[in-house]
Tab-separated table of C-alpha atoms in Angstrom:
chain	number	residue	atom	x	y	z
A	1	MET	CA	-209.067	-202.298	-25.006
A	2	ASN	CA	-207.851	-204.726	-22.411
A	3	HIS	CA	-207.912	-207.409	-24.961
A	4	ILE	CA	-205.761	-205.444	-27.343
A	5	GLY	CA	-203.215	-204.636	-24.603
A	6	ARG	CA	-202.820	-208.259	-23.789
A	7	LEU	CA	-202.166	-209.103	-27.426
A	8	VAL	CA	-199.462	-206.439	-27.629
A	9	ALA	CA	-197.731	-207.676	-24.462
A	10	ARG	CA	-197.667	-211.192	-25.797
A	11	GLN	CA	-196.232	-210.076	-29.059
A	12	GLN	CA	-193.417	-208.194	-27.252
A	13	ALA	CA	-192.623	-211.164	-25.087
A	14	ARG	CA	-192.289	-213.324	-28.148
A	15	SER	CA	-189.961	-210.829	-29.734
A	16	LEU	CA	-187.704	-210.617	-26.661
A	17	ALA	CA	-187.510	-214.315	-25.983
A	18	PRO	CA	-184.469	-215.032	-28.210
A	19	PHE	CA	-182.492	-212.228	-26.605
A	20	GLN	CA	-183.316	-213.396	-23.095
A	21	SER	CA	-182.092	-216.911	-23.909
A	22	LEU	CA	-178.820	-215.586	-25.248
A	23	GLN	CA	-178.366	-213.520	-22.082
A	24	ARG	CA	-178.887	-216.550	-19.889
A	25	SER	CA	-176.394	-218.649	-21.870
A	26	ALA	CA	-173.783	-215.941	-21.667
A	27	SER	CA	-174.245	-215.624	-17.929
A	28	THR	CA	-173.808	-219.344	-17.556
A	29	ALA	CA	-170.567	-219.362	-19.577
A	30	VAL	CA	-168.985	-216.496	-17.650
A	31	SER	CA	-169.919	-217.484	-14.139
A	32	PRO	CA	-167.413	-220.391	-13.736
A	33	CYS	CA	-164.512	-218.100	-14.589
A	34	MET	CA	-165.787	-215.499	-12.234
A	35	ALA	CA	-166.213	-218.096	-9.514
A	36	ARG	CA	-162.479	-219.201	-9.656
A	37	PRO	CA	-160.069	-217.092	-7.510
A	38	MET	CA	-157.388	-215.137	-9.390
A	39	GLN	CA	-153.762	-216.157	-8.975
A	40	SER	CA	-151.331	-213.486	-7.774
A	41	VAL	CA	-148.466	-212.619	-10.159
A	42	ARG	CA	-145.096	-211.292	-9.042
A	43	LEU	CA	-144.673	-208.378	-11.406
A	44	TYR	CA	-141.992	-206.636	-9.383
A	45	SER	CA	-139.291	-209.134	-10.447
A	46	ALA	CA	-139.298	-208.123	-14.078
A	47	ALA	CA	-139.487	-204.471	-13.120
A	48	SER	CA	-136.607	-204.886	-10.705
A	49	SER	CA	-134.522	-206.689	-13.347
A	50	ALA	CA	-135.224	-203.984	-15.862
A	51	SER	CA	-134.321	-201.379	-13.255
A	52	ASP	CA	-131.062	-203.179	-12.495
A	53	ASN	CA	-130.192	-203.403	-16.161
A	54	SER	CA	-131.007	-199.754	-16.577
A	55	GLY	CA	-128.838	-198.897	-13.550
A	56	ASN	CA	-125.903	-200.887	-14.922
A	57	GLY	CA	-126.226	-199.119	-18.260
A	58	ASN	CA	-126.352	-195.727	-16.583
A	59	GLY	CA	-123.286	-196.604	-14.456
A	60	ALA	CA	-121.310	-197.658	-17.510
A	61	LYS	CA	-122.274	-194.438	-19.236
A	62	ALA	CA	-121.245	-192.439	-16.153
A	63	ASP	CA	-117.874	-194.236	-16.014
A	64	GLY	CA	-117.322	-193.559	-19.699
A	65	ALA	CA	-118.214	-189.900	-19.249
A	66	ALA	CA	-115.825	-189.640	-16.291
A	67	ALA	CA	-113.019	-191.277	-18.282
A	68	ALA	CA	-113.654	-188.941	-21.196
A	69	SER	CA	-113.648	-185.971	-18.808
A	70	ASP	CA	-110.315	-187.093	-17.282
A	71	ALA	CA	-108.818	-187.561	-20.737
A	72	ALA	CA	-109.998	-184.105	-21.764
A	73	ALA	CA	-108.582	-182.629	-18.549
A	74	GLY	CA	-105.232	-184.352	-19.204
A	75	THR	CA	-105.163	-183.026	-22.757
A	76	ASP	CA	-105.943	-179.518	-21.509
A	77	ALA	CA	-103.165	-179.790	-18.917
A	78	GLU	CA	-100.652	-180.872	-21.567
A	79	ALA	CA	-101.763	-178.053	-23.824
A	80	SER	CA	-101.407	-175.588	-20.944
A	81	LYS	CA	-97.892	-176.849	-20.146
A	82	THR	CA	-96.886	-176.570	-23.796
A	83	ALA	CA	-98.338	-173.063	-24.020
A	84	LEU	CA	-96.532	-172.020	-20.803
A	85	ALA	CA	-93.246	-173.446	-22.085
A	86	GLU	CA	-93.683	-171.541	-25.328
A	87	LYS	CA	-94.489	-168.340	-23.427
A	88	ASP	CA	-91.428	-168.830	-21.194
A	89	LYS	CA	-89.298	-169.257	-24.310
A	90	GLN	CA	-90.751	-166.098	-25.823
A	91	ILE	CA	-90.142	-164.190	-22.578
A	92	ALA	CA	-86.532	-165.410	-22.465
A	93	ASN	CA	-86.024	-164.315	-26.066
A	94	LEU	CA	-87.545	-160.903	-25.355
A	95	GLN	CA	-85.374	-160.486	-22.256
A	96	ASP	CA	-82.283	-161.406	-24.297
A	97	LEU	CA	-83.257	-158.889	-26.987
A	98	TYR	CA	-83.891	-156.267	-24.285
A	99	ARG	CA	-80.455	-156.860	-22.729
A	100	ARG	CA	-78.813	-156.695	-26.134
A	101	ALA	CA	-80.642	-153.446	-26.892
A	102	LEU	CA	-79.478	-151.996	-23.559
A	103	ALA	CA	-75.901	-153.101	-24.257
A	104	ASP	CA	-76.027	-151.593	-27.752
A	105	ALA	CA	-77.445	-148.347	-26.387
A	106	GLU	CA	-74.727	-148.222	-23.717
A	107	ASN	CA	-72.047	-148.877	-26.345
A	108	VAL	CA	-73.458	-146.076	-28.481
A	109	ARG	CA	-73.443	-143.703	-25.488
A	110	GLN	CA	-69.854	-144.578	-24.591
A	111	ARG	CA	-68.689	-144.290	-28.186
A	112	THR	CA	-70.454	-140.940	-28.549
A	113	ARG	CA	-68.932	-139.724	-25.276
A	114	ARG	CA	-65.452	-140.753	-26.429
A	115	GLU	CA	-65.945	-139.063	-29.783
A	116	ILE	CA	-67.086	-135.865	-28.085
A	117	GLU	CA	-64.131	-135.954	-25.694
A	118	GLU	CA	-61.723	-136.622	-28.560
A	119	LYS	CA	-63.172	-133.774	-30.569
A	120	GLN	CA	-62.853	-131.462	-27.600
A	121	THR	CA	-59.336	-132.668	-26.851
A	122	TYR	CA	-57.986	-132.779	-30.387
A	123	ALA	CA	-60.030	-129.948	-31.872
A	124	ILE	CA	-56.915	-127.751	-31.989
A	125	GLN	CA	-54.732	-130.480	-33.480
A	126	LYS	CA	-54.628	-128.990	-36.959
A	127	PHE	CA	-54.117	-125.456	-35.633
A	128	ALA	CA	-51.371	-126.569	-33.237
A	129	LYS	CA	-49.628	-128.511	-35.977
A	130	GLU	CA	-49.420	-125.344	-38.053
A	131	LEU	CA	-47.795	-123.515	-35.120
A	132	LEU	CA	-45.052	-126.126	-34.737
A	133	ASN	CA	-43.141	-124.571	-37.609
A	134	THR	CA	-43.208	-121.250	-35.780
A	135	ALA	CA	-41.739	-122.915	-32.692
A	136	ASP	CA	-39.078	-124.548	-34.884
A	137	ILE	CA	-38.125	-121.205	-36.441
A	138	LEU	CA	-37.801	-119.576	-33.013
A	139	THR	CA	-35.599	-122.453	-31.877
A	140	MET	CA	-33.405	-122.141	-34.966
A	141	ALA	CA	-33.089	-118.387	-34.364
A	142	LEU	CA	-31.919	-118.966	-30.820
A	143	ASP	CA	-29.481	-121.679	-31.867
A	144	ALA	CA	-28.011	-119.341	-34.501
A	145	VAL	CA	-26.635	-117.010	-31.827
A	146	PRO	CA	-23.231	-118.218	-30.582
A	147	GLU	CA	-22.925	-118.932	-26.890
A	148	ALA	CA	-20.234	-116.291	-26.449
A	149	GLU	CA	-22.382	-113.586	-28.016
A	150	ARG	CA	-25.391	-114.233	-25.820
A	151	ASN	CA	-23.749	-112.551	-22.862
A	152	GLY	CA	-21.368	-110.309	-24.806
A	153	SER	CA	-21.132	-106.560	-25.076
A	154	ASN	CA	-23.626	-106.258	-27.920
A	155	GLU	CA	-26.705	-105.077	-26.070
A	156	HIS	CA	-28.889	-105.114	-29.170
A	157	LEU	CA	-28.115	-108.774	-29.860
A	158	LYS	CA	-28.636	-109.634	-26.218
A	159	SER	CA	-32.039	-107.921	-26.231
A	160	LEU	CA	-33.027	-109.674	-29.464
A	161	TYR	CA	-31.980	-113.002	-28.118
A	162	THR	CA	-33.879	-112.422	-24.868
A	163	GLY	CA	-37.031	-111.383	-26.747
A	164	VAL	CA	-36.968	-114.402	-29.069
A	165	SER	CA	-36.300	-116.714	-26.135
A	166	MET	CA	-39.249	-115.260	-24.172
A	167	THR	CA	-41.496	-115.589	-27.232
A	168	ARG	CA	-40.559	-119.239	-27.640
A	169	THR	CA	-41.059	-119.866	-23.921
A	170	GLU	CA	-44.562	-118.346	-23.961
A	171	LEU	CA	-45.481	-120.324	-27.071
A	172	LEU	CA	-44.394	-123.583	-25.459
A	173	LYS	CA	-46.280	-122.636	-22.274
A	174	THR	CA	-49.426	-122.095	-24.332
A	175	PHE	CA	-48.894	-125.444	-25.996
A	176	LYS	CA	-48.683	-127.101	-22.585
A	177	GLN	CA	-51.935	-125.536	-21.424
A	178	PHE	CA	-53.717	-127.342	-24.274
A	179	GLY	CA	-51.968	-130.660	-23.713
A	180	ILE	CA	-49.194	-130.200	-26.280
A	181	GLU	CA	-45.716	-131.131	-25.117
A	182	SER	CA	-42.387	-131.515	-26.859
A	183	PHE	CA	-39.969	-134.428	-26.536
A	184	SER	CA	-36.369	-134.879	-27.615
A	185	PRO	CA	-35.275	-138.543	-27.886
A	186	LEU	CA	-31.496	-137.951	-27.876
A	187	ASP	CA	-29.569	-141.082	-26.832
A	188	GLU	CA	-32.813	-143.083	-26.623
A	189	PRO	CA	-33.593	-146.278	-28.556
A	190	PHE	CA	-35.273	-145.642	-31.861
A	191	ASP	CA	-39.086	-146.030	-31.764
A	192	HIS	CA	-40.847	-145.960	-35.099
A	193	ASN	CA	-44.069	-144.861	-33.364
A	194	LEU	CA	-42.427	-141.679	-32.063
A	195	HIS	CA	-39.440	-141.069	-34.289
A	196	GLN	CA	-38.784	-140.456	-37.954
A	197	ALA	CA	-35.331	-141.601	-39.056
A	198	LEU	CA	-33.839	-139.195	-41.614
A	199	PHE	CA	-30.471	-140.894	-41.889
A	200	GLN	CA	-28.192	-143.532	-40.354
A	201	ALA	CA	-24.488	-143.394	-39.598
A	202	PRO	CA	-21.985	-145.575	-37.750
A	203	ILE	CA	-20.976	-143.844	-34.530
A	204	PRO	CA	-18.166	-145.268	-32.362
A	205	ASN	CA	-19.081	-146.101	-28.780
A	206	LYS	CA	-22.799	-145.832	-29.611
A	207	LYS	CA	-25.178	-148.729	-29.552
A	208	PRO	CA	-26.748	-149.452	-32.927
A	209	GLY	CA	-30.339	-148.325	-33.142
A	210	THR	CA	-29.769	-145.389	-30.784
A	211	VAL	CA	-30.742	-141.813	-31.655
A	212	PHE	CA	-27.542	-139.762	-31.833
A	213	GLN	CA	-28.931	-136.553	-33.373
A	214	VAL	CA	-32.275	-134.713	-33.249
A	215	THR	CA	-32.944	-132.489	-36.223
A	216	LYS	CA	-36.442	-131.501	-35.120
A	217	ILE	CA	-37.950	-132.245	-31.759
A	218	GLY	CA	-41.250	-134.116	-31.640
A	219	TYR	CA	-44.592	-133.048	-30.187
A	220	LYS	CA	-47.499	-134.903	-28.588
A	221	ILE	CA	-51.044	-133.790	-27.939
A	222	ARG	CA	-52.223	-135.796	-24.928
A	223	ASP	CA	-51.358	-139.407	-25.829
A	224	ARG	CA	-51.350	-138.837	-29.602
A	225	VAL	CA	-48.256	-138.011	-31.642
A	226	LEU	CA	-48.719	-134.599	-33.198
A	227	ARG	CA	-45.394	-134.761	-35.008
A	228	PRO	CA	-42.687	-137.415	-34.760
A	229	ALA	CA	-39.179	-136.335	-33.903
A	230	GLN	CA	-36.835	-136.209	-36.894
A	231	VAL	CA	-33.663	-137.979	-35.895
A	232	GLY	CA	-30.439	-139.632	-36.980
A	233	VAL	CA	-29.928	-143.240	-35.891
A	234	VAL	CA	-26.685	-145.121	-35.175
A	235	LYS	CA	-25.989	-147.643	-37.862
A	236	ASP	CA	-24.583	-151.082	-37.186
A	237	GLU	CA	-20.995	-151.291	-38.473
């Protein structure tokens, strides 16, 4: 048995011999490199340069972003100013329209007030104009009685005259209460706004264009002519 074990050990040694020689040669080749000291390398320089380049790039980007932000802010400010100017213009237009509307409303109120006042003042114009003929007839009746007979012995005529005169006086008083007044332009210059010329005649010692005869007296209601006076005017010779 011992003999067999020795044979096996020899055989294994023979088999491992080539590998052991290769291991020794490899150790010999590596050992000189391992024996030399390693040189130090300054790696921080490249890293620092890269960091600087990166910092410069980031700074340029930051400056560009800031410039873009300022430009955007300027554009927004211009847009805001334009919008405010437009709003101010719109407000001015609205205020002008509001003032015009107030003025129009005030004009309407004043015009309506005047119309109401005129209607109240001149509401009886047509009715009063119809009564003017009655006043004219009463005046003609009084003028038909001679002056001598008014205070004569005829009591019936005196009473009639007094009654007609009182009736005319009361009628004219009623006219005055409602703003109706009579006017007689005898010896006054002719005014086409107040007078109606029925005829013309040359009258000595009278200025041409002067009223020398009043056929019918005129009437006014407030400041409006209700009926012009019918007159005769002096003619130029």
